Structure formats: structure tokens, C-alpha cells
mmCIF file of C-alpha atoms in Angstrom:
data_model
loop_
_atom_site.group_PDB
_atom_site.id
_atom_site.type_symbol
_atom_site.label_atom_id
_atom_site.label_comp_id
_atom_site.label_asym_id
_atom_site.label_seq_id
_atom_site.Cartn_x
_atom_site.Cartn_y
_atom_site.Cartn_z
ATOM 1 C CA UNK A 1 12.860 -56.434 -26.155
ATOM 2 C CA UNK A 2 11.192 -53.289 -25.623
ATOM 3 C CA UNK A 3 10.657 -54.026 -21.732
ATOM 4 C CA UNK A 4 14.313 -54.265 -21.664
ATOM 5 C CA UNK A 5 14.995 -50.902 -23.486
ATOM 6 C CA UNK A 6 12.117 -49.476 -21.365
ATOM 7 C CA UNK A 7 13.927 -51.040 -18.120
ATOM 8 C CA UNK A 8 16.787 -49.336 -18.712
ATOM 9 C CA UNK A 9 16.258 -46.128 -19.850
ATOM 10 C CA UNK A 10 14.515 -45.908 -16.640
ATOM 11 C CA UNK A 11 17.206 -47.020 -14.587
ATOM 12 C CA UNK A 12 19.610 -45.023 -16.271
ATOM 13 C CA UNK A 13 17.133 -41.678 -15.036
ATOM 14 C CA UNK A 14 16.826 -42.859 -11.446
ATOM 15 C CA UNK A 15 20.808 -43.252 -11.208
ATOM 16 C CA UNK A 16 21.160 -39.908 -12.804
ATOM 17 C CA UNK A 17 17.756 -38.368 -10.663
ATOM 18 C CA UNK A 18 20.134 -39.909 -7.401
ATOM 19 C CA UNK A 19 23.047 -38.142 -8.276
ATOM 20 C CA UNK A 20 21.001 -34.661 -8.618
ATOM 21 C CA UNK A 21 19.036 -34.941 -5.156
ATOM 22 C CA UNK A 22 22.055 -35.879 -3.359
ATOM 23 C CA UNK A 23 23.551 -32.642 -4.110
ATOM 24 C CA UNK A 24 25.284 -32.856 -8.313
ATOM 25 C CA UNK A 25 22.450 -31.523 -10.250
ATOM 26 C CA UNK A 26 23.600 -29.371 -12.997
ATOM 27 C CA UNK A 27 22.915 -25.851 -12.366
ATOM 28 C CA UNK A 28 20.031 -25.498 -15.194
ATOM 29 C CA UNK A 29 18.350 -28.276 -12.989
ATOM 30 C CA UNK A 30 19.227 -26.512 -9.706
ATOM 31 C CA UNK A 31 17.556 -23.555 -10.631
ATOM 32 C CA UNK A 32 14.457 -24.461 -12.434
ATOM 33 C CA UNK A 33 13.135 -26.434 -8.921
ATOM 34 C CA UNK A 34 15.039 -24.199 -6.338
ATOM 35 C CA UNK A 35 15.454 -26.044 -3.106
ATOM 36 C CA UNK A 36 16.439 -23.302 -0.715
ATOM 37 C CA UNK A 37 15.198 -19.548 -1.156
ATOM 38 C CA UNK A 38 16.951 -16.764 -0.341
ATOM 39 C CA UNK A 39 14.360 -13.947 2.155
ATOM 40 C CA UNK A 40 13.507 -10.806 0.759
ATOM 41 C CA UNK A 41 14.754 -7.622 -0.638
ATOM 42 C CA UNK A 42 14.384 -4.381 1.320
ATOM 43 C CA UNK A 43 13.370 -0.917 -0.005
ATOM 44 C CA UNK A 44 16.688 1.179 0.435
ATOM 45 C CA UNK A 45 15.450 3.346 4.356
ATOM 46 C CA UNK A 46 16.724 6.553 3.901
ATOM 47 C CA UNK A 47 16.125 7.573 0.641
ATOM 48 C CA UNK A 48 13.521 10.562 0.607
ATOM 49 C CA UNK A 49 12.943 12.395 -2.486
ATOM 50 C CA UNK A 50 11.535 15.188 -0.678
ATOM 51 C CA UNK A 51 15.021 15.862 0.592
ATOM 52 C CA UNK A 52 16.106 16.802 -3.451
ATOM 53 C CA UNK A 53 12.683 17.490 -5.034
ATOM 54 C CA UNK A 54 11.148 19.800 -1.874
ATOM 55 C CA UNK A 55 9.440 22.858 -2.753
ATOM 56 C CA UNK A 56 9.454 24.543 -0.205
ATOM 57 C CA UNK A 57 5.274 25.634 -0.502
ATOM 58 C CA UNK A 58 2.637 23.266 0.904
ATOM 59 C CA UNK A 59 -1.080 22.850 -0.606
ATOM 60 C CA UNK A 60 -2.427 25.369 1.080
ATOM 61 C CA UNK A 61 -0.878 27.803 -0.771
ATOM 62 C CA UNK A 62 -2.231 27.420 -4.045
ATOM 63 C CA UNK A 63 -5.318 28.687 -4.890
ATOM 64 C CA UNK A 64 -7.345 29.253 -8.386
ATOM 65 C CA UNK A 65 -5.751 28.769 -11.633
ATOM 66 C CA UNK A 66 -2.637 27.022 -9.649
ATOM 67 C CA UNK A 67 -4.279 24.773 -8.207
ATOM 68 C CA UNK A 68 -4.080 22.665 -11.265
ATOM 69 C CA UNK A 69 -1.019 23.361 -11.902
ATOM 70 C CA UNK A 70 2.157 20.767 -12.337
ATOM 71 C CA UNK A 71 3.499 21.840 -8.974
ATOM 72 C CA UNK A 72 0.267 21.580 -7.240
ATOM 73 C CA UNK A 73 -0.161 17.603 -8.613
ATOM 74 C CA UNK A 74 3.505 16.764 -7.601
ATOM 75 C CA UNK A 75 2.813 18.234 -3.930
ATOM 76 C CA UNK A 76 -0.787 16.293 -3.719
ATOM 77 C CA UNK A 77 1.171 13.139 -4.949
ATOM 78 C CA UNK A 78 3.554 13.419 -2.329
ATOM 79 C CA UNK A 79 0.880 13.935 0.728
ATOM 80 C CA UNK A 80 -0.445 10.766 -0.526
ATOM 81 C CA UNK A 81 2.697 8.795 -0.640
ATOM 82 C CA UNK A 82 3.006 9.551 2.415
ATOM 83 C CA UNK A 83 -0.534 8.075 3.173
ATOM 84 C CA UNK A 84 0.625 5.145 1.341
ATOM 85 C CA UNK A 85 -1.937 5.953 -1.144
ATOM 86 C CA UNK A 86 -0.061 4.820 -4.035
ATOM 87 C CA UNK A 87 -2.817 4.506 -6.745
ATOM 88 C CA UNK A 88 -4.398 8.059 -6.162
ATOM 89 C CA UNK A 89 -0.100 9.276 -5.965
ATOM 90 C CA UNK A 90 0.278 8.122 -9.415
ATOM 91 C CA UNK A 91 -2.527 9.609 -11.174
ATOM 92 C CA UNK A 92 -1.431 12.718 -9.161
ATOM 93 C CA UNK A 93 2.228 12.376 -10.975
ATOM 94 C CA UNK A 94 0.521 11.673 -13.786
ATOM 95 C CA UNK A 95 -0.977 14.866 -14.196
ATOM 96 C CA UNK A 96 2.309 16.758 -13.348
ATOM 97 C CA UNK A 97 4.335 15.184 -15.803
ATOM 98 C CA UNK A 98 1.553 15.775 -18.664
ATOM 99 C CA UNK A 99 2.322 19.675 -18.076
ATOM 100 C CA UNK A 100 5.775 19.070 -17.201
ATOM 101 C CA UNK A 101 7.047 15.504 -18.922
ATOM 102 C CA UNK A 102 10.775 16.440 -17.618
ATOM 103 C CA UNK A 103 10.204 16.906 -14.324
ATOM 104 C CA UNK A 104 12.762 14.566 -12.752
ATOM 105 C CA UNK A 105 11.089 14.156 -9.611
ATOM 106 C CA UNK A 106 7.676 13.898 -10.669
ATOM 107 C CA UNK A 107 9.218 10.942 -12.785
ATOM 108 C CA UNK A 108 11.294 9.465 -9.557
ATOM 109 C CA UNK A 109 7.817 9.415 -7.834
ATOM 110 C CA UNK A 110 5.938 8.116 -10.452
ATOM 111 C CA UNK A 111 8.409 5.123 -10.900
ATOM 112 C CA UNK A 112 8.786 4.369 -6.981
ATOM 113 C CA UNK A 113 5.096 4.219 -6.945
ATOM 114 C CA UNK A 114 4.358 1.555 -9.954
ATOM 115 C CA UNK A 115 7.541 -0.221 -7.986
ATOM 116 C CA UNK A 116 5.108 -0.643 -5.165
ATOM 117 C CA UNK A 117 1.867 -1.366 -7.301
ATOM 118 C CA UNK A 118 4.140 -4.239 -8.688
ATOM 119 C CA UNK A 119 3.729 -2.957 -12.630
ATOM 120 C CA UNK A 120 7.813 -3.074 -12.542
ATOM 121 C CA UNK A 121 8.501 -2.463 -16.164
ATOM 122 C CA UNK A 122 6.732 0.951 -16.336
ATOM 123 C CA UNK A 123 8.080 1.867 -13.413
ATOM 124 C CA UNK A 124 11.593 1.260 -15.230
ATOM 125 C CA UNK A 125 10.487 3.657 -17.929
ATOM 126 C CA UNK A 126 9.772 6.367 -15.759
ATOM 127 C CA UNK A 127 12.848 5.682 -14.088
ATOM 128 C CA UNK A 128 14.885 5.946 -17.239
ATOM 129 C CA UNK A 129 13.406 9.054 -18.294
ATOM 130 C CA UNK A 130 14.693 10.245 -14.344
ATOM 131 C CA UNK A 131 18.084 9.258 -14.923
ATOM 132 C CA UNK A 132 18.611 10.784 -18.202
ATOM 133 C CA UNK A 133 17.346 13.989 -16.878
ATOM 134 C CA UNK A 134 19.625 13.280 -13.430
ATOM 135 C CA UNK A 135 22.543 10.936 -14.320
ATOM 136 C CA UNK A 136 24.191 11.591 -10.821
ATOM 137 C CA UNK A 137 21.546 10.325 -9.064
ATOM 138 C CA UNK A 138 22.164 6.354 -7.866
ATOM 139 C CA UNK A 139 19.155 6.595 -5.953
ATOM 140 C CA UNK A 140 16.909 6.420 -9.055
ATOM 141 C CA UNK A 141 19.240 2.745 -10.178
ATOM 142 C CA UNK A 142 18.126 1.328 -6.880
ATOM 143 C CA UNK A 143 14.532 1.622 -7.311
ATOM 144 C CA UNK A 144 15.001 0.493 -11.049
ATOM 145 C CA UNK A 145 17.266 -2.454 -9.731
ATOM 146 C CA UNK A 146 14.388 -3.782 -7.153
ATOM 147 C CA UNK A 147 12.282 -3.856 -10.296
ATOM 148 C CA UNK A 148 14.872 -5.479 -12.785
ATOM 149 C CA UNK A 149 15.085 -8.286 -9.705
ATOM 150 C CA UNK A 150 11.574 -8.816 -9.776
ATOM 151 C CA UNK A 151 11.788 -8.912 -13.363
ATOM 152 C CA UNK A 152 14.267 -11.957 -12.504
ATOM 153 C CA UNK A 153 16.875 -9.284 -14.869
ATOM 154 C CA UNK A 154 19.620 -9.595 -11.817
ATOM 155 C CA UNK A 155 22.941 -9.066 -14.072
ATOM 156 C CA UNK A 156 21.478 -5.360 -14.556
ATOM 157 C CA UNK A 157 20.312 -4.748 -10.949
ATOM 158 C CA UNK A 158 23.064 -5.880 -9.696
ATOM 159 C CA UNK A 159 25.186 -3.147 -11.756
ATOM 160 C CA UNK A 160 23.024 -0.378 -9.918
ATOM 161 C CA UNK A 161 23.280 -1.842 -6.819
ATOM 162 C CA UNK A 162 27.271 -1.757 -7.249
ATOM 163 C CA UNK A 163 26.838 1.840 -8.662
ATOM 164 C CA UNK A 164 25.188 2.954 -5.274
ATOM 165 C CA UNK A 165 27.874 1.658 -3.136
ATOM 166 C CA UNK A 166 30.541 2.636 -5.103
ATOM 167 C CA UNK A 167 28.793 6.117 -4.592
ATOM 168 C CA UNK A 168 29.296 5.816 -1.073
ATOM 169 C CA UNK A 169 25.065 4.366 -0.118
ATOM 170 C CA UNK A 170 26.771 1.578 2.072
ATOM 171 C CA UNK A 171 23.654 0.798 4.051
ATOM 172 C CA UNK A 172 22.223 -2.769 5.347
ATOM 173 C CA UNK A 173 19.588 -2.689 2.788
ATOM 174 C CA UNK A 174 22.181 -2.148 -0.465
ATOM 175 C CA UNK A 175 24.338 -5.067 0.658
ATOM 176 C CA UNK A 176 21.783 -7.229 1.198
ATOM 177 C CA UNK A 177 19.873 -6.675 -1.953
ATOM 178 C CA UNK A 178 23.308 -6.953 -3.642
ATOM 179 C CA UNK A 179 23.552 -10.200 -2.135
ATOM 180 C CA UNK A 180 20.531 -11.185 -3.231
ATOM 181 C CA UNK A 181 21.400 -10.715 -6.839
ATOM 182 C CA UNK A 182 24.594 -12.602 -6.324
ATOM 183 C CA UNK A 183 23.255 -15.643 -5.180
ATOM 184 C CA UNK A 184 20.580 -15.927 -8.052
ATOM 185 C CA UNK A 185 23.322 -15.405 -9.900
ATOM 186 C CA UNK A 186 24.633 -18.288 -8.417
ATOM 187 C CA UNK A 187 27.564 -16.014 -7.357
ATOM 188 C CA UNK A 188 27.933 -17.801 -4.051
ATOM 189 C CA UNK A 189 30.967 -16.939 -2.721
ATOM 190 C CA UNK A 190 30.499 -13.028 -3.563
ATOM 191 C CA UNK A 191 27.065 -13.158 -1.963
ATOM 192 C CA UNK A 192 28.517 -14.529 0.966
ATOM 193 C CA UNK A 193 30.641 -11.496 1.503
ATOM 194 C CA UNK A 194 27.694 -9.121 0.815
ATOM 195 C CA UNK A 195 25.612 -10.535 3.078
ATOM 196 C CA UNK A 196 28.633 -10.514 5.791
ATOM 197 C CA UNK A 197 28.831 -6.661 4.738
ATOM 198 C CA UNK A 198 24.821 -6.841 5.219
ATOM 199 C CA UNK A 199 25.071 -8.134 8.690
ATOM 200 C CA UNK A 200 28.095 -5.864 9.915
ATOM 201 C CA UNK A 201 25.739 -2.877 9.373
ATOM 202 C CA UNK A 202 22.861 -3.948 11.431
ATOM 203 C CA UNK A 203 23.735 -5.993 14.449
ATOM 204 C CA UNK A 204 23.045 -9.426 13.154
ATOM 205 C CA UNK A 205 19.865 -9.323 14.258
ATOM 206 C CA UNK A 206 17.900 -9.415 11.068
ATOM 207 C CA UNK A 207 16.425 -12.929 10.328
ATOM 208 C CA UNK A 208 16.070 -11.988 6.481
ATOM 209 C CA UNK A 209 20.031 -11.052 6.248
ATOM 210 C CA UNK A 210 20.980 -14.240 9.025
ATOM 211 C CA UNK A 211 18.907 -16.347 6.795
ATOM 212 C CA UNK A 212 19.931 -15.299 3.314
ATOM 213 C CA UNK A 213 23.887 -15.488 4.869
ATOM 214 C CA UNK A 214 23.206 -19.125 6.029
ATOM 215 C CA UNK A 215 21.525 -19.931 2.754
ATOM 216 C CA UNK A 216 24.559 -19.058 0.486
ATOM 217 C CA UNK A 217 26.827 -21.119 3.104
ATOM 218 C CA UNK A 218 24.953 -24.279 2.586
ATOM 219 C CA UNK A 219 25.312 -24.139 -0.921
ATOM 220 C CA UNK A 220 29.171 -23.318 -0.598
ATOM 221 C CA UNK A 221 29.225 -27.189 1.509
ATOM 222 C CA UNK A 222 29.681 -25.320 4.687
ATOM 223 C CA UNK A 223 26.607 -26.584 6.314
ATOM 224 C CA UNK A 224 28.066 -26.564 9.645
ATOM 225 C CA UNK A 225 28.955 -22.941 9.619
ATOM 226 C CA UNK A 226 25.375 -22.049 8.192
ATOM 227 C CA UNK A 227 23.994 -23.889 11.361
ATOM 228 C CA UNK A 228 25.526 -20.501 13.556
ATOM 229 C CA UNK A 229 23.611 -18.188 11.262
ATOM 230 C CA UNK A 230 20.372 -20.466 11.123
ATOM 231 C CA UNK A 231 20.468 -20.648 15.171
ATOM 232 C CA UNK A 232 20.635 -16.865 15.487
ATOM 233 C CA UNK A 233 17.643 -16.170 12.756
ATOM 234 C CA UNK A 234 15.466 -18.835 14.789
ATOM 235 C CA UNK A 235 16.115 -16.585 17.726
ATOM 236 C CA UNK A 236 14.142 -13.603 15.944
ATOM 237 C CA UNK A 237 11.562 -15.698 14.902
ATOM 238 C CA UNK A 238 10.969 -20.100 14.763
ATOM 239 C CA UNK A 239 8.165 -19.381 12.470
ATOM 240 C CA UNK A 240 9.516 -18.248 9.417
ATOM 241 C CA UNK A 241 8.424 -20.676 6.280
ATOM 242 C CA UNK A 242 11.326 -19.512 4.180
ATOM 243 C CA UNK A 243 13.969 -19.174 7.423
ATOM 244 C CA UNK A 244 12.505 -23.272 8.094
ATOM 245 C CA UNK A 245 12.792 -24.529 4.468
ATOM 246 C CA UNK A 246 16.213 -23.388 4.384
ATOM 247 C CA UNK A 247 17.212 -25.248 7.983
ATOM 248 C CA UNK A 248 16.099 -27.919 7.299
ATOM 249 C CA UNK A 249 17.924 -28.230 3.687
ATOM 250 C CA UNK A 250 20.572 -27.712 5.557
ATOM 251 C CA UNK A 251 20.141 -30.652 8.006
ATOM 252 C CA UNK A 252 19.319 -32.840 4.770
ATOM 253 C CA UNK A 253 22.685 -31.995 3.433
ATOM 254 C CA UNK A 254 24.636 -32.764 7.116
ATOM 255 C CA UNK A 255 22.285 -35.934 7.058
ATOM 256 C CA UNK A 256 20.584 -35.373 9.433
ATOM 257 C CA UNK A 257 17.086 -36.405 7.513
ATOM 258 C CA UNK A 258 14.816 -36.601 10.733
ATOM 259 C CA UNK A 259 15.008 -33.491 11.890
ATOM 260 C CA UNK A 260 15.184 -32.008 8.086
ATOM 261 C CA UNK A 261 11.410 -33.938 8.487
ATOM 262 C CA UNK A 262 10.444 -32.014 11.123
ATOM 263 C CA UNK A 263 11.178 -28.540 10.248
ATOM 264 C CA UNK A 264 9.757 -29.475 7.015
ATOM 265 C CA UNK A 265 6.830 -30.293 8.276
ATOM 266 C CA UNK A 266 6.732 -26.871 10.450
ATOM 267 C CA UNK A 267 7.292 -24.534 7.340
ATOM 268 C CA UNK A 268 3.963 -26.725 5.854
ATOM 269 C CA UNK A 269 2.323 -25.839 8.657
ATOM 270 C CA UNK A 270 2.801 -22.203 7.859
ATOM 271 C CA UNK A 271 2.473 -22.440 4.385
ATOM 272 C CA UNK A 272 0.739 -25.549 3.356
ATOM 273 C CA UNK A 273 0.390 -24.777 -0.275
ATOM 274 C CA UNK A 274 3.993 -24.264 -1.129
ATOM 275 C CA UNK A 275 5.273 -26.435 -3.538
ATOM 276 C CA UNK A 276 8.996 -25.841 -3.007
ATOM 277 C CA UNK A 277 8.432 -26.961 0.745
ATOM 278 C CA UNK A 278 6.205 -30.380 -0.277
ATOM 279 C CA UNK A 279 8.984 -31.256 -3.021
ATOM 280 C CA UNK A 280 11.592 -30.950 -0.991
ATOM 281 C CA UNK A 281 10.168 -33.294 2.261
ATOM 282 C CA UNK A 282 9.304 -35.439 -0.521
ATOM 283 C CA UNK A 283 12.654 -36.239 -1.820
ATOM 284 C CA UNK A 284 13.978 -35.911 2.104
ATOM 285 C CA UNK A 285 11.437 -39.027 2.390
ATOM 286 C CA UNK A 286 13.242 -40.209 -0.412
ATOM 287 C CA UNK A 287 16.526 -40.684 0.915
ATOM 288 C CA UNK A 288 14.881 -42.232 4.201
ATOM 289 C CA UNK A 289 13.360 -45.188 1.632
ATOM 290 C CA UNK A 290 9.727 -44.016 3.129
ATOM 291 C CA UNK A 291 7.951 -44.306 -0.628
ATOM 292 C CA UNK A 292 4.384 -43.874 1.196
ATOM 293 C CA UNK A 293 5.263 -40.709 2.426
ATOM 294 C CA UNK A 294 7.147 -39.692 -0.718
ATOM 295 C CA UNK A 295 4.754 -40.411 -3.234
ATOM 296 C CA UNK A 296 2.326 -38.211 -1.178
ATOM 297 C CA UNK A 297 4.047 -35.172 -0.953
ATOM 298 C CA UNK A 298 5.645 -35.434 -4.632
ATOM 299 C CA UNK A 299 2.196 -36.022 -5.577
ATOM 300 C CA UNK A 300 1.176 -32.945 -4.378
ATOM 301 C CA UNK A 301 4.142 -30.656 -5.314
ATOM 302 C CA UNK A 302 3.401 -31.511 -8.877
ATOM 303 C CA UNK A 303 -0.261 -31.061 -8.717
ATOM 304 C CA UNK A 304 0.560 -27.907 -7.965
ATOM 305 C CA UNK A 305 3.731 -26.812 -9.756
ATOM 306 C CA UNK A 306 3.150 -29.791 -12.868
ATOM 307 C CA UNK A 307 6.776 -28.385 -14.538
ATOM 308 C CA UNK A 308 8.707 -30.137 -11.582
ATOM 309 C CA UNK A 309 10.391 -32.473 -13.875
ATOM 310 C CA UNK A 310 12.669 -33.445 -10.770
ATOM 311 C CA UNK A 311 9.180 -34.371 -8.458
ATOM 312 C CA UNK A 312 8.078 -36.793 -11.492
ATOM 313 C CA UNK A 313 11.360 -37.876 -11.160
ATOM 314 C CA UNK A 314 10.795 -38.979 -7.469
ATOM 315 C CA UNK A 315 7.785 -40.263 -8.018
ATOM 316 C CA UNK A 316 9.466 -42.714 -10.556
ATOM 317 C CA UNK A 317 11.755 -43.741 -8.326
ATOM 318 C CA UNK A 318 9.728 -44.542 -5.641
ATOM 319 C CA UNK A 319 7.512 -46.760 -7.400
ATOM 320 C CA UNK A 320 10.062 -48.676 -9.270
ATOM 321 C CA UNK A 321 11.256 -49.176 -5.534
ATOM 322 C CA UNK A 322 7.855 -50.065 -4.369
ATOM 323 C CA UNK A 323 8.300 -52.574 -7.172
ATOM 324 C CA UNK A 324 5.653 -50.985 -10.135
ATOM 325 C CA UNK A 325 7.382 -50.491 -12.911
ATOM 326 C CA UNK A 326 4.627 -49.473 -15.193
ATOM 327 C CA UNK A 327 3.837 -46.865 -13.093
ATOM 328 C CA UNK A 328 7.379 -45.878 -12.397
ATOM 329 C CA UNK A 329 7.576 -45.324 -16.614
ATOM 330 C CA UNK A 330 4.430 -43.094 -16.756
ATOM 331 C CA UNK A 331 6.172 -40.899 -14.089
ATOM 332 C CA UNK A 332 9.597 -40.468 -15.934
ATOM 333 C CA UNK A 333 7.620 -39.559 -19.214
ATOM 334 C CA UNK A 334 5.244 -36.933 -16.983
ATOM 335 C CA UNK A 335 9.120 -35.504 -16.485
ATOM 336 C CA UNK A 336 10.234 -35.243 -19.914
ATOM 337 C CA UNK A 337 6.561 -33.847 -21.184
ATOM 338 C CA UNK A 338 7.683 -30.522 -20.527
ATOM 339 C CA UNK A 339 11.314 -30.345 -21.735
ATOM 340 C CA UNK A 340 9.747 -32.601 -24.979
ATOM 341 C CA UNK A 341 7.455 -29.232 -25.334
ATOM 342 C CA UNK A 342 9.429 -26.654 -25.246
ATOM 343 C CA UNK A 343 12.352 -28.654 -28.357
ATOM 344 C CA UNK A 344 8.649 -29.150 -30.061
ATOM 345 C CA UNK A 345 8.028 -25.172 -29.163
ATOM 346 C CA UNK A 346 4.955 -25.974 -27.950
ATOM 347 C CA UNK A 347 3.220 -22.912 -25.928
ATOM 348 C CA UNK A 348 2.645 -25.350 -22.913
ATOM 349 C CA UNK A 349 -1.073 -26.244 -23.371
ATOM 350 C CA UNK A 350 -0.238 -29.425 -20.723
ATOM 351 C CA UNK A 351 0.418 -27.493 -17.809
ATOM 352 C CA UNK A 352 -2.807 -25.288 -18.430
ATOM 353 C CA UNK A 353 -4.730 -28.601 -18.701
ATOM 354 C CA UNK A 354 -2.935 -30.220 -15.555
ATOM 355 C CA UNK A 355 -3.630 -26.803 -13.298
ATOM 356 C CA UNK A 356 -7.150 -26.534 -14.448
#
């Protein structure tokens, strides 16, 4: 009786893990093991705080008691932005805005430059504290929205990144990081236009904006149209991981498995580690009924990434097709550990064990 029960409550997970590979996951599912990525968001070229914050002095002229003085630390700060000395910049801003804490640019700086050290939520403070002193400005909401978006907060990013082109800052790098936001969102079909905005503005011959355009496509169903854009970014550069992932999801949805296998296999070659990349040749192997092959690669996408409750999944099904049942069970539960975790509220003491 309870090999019965056990049978099919199993079989009732591999009929609903088929339905989710083969393209009618629910979207909490979709976007806890992303299959396709989107490329990367750019730093808004053009915007120069020296043009609104310049001084019009240089080091050189201040001398003895000045030359500790709030202006003197904002002007050393910015020589070393400049040398892309970001650290030594922010202790330099720090010291301004201890004599002057409403110095707007001082602030500005101080927040671009914990955007690049990657400590994004005190670079939002400062960048708060900017646009309360300087409302107008929309340049201080884009460096606050590339933080927010690597904060994964893209609702609020994406209202400064509207802001700024409502305010007339249509550039390539607006539309794109717009777009970007959109399609985490899973906004598709306004992403889509962004990224056509994106593209309009710099010749089409960015692989990031060709890629990220192609990527929304595929996940409209217009695989065939993404092809165009996917062609054009492998003209830039073939050996992009993320540009090669997203082809060859995109040949996996026109069914065309093989050569998914193949570029697969190329972004591994690039990045070997990635579990995104291993989990999705896995299930690609899947379709093609090569378990070997399968198990292998699900295998490792969950020794690294052991939340992949959709690679468990795979690895179920391929051994109840390889005929071990058993096996096949202690998969599916692997899956549901983690969902089973957080209902219990558990603080996820598994995973630490697993990635030990």
C-alpha cells in the first residue's frame, strides 16, 4: 500500500516537473532557477559630477590651514576618482562631509563610490541625503537605481530610471538598464521595447543590448525572431557564457536539442562552474532521454546550487526512467527539503551542510 501511494505521488511530480521544463512552469518556479539571464547593466556615460559640483580651484592652491579643509577633501576625492581609486575617494568624501554633512556633491560622490565598492545600501543613504538636498537632479536616482537592482529592489529602480528619461537622459545605457528591470520584472513585452529603444541609440552593435533584446523575445515564444538578434551578438563576440546560455535556450525551445548541446557545452567551457549553465544541459539531456548524461550534469548543478528544487526534480525523473525507483523517491524528497524548510521556518541549516 504505501509503494503504491509512494508510486504515485512520484508520478504525479514527474508529469507536473514535464510540464515546467517544457516551457509551463509557474512564474515563482521560473524565477527561483532562472534559465536564461539577461547581460549586464551599464553605468549611465556621460554623467560627470564635476560638470555641477566644479570648483573652479585645483589642489595646488590650498595651502596651510585649508588644506584640511571640506573643499580641499572633496577636490582630493575627485583626483582619485579619477584614478579609479575608489577606497582612498571615499575616506576623502568622508572627511568633507564631516565638516560639511550637506554638501550635495560630496554626498553624490560618496554614494557613486560605495556603488562601485559594491556596499549598495550605504551608497543609497548617501544618495538620499543628495536628493533631498537636490530634488531636480535625476542623475543622483540613476546611481541609486543601479544599486536598488543589485539589491534585486527593481519596482523602485525602475521608477528612477523612468524619472531620467522622462527628464529628457534618453541615452543607450538608461534604456537598457530600464529594460533590464522590466524583464526581472517579468515585464516582457515592455522590456522588449526598451531594449529596441536601447539598440536604436547605439548601432546594434552591442552584444549586451542584442543579447538582452533576444532574451526577452524567447520568452515572448518568438524564438525565431530572437535567432536575428542572437546571430548579430555572436558577431561581436562567440564567446560570451551568458550571450551562449541564452542561444542555446533558445534552440531548446525551437527543438532543436543538439545544437542547444553544443552551445551548452561552449558556455561550460567558459564558465565551468556555473550552475545555471550545468542545469540547464541537464534537463536539455532530459528531453533527448540521455539519463547518463543528465544525471551528471544535474548532479553537479545541485552540488553546487543544493536549492534547485527543479534539478532534484530531473534527477528523479531520470532514474525512475532508468528504472530505480528508490532512488528516483530520495531525489523528489531532496526537492521538497527546501520548500518543507522554509513552511517549518527553518533558517536553512541543510544547504550550509550540503555546500560545506
Amino acid at each position: 500500500m504505501s509503494t503504491n501511494l509512494n508510486k504515485t505521488s512520484l508520478g504525479g511530480c514527474m508529469a507536473g516537473f514535464w510540464r515546467q521544463i517544457t516551457g509551463c512552469q509557474p512564474k515563482k518556479t521560473a524565477r527561483r532557477n532562472r534559465r536564461i539571464d539577461f547581460q549586464r547593466l551599464y553605468w549611465v556615460k556621460g554623467f560627470d559630477a564635476n560638470q555641477k559640483c566644479d570648483t573652479g580651484a585645483s589642489l595646488d592652491d590650498w595651502t596651510g590651514d585649508d588644506a584640511g579643509s571640506a573643499d580641499y577633501w572633496y577636490m582630493r576625492g575627485e583626483d582619485l576618482v579619477r584614478e579609479e581609486r575608489l577606497s582612498e575617494a571615499d575616506d576623502c568624501f568622508g572627511r568633507a562631509l564631516k565638516q560639511d554633512p550637506r554638501d550635495a556633491c560630496a554626498l553624490i560622490y560618496r554614494g557613486y563610490c560605495l556603488y562601485r565598492l559594491g556596499s549598495y545600501e550605504a551608497a543609497c543613504a548617501y544618495l538620499g541625503q543628495a536628493a533631498q538636498l537636490e530634488p531636480r537632479q535625476p542623475e543622483i536616482g540613476i546611481i541609486k537605481a543601479l544599486c536598488l537592482c543589485h539589491l534585486q529592489q527593481f519596482e523602485e529602480a525602475l521608477r528612477h530610471f523612468t524619472r531620467a528619461l522622462r527628464c529628457g537622459l534618453e541615452t543607450t545605457a538608461i534604456w537598457n538598464n530600464k529594460g533590464f528591470c522590466l524583464a526581472r520584472l517579468g515585464r516582457h513585452r515592455e522590456a522588449s521595447a526598451a531594449f529596441k529603444n536601447a539598440l536604436s541609440r547605439c548601432g546594434a552593435d552591442s552584444l549586451e543590448i542584442l543579447c538582452n533584446a533576444a532574451s526577452v523575445l524567447v520568452e515572448l515564444g518568438a524564438g525565431k525572431q530572437a535567432l536575428d538578434y542572437f546571430d548579430q551578438a555572436l558577431k561581436v563576440n562567440a564567446d560570451d557564457h551568458v550571450l551562449l546560455n541564452n542561444v542555446a535556450f533558445c534552440l531548446e525551445r525551437l527543438g532543436r536539442c543538439d545544437q542547444a548541446i553544443k552551445c551548452y557545452e561552449k558556455a561550460l567551457s567558459l564558465d565551468s562552474g556555473n550552475p545555471t549553465y550545468l542545469y540547464n544541459q541537464g534537463l536539455c539531456f532530459l528531453k533527448l532521454q540521455r539519463w547518463d548524461r543528465a544525471c551528471e550534469r544535474l548532479m553537479e548543478a545541485v552540488r553546487r546550487d543544493p536549492g534547485n528544487g527543479i534539478a532534484w526534480c530531473g534527477l528523479a525523473a531520470a532514474s525512475l526512467a532508468r528504472g530505480n525507483a528508490d532512488e528516483a523517491l530520495d531525489f523528489y524528497n531532496r526537492a521538497l527539503a527546501p520548500a518543507v524548510q522554509q513552511v517549518l521556518g527553518f533558517s536553512g541549516g541543510l544547504l550550509s551542510h550540503t555546500e560545506a
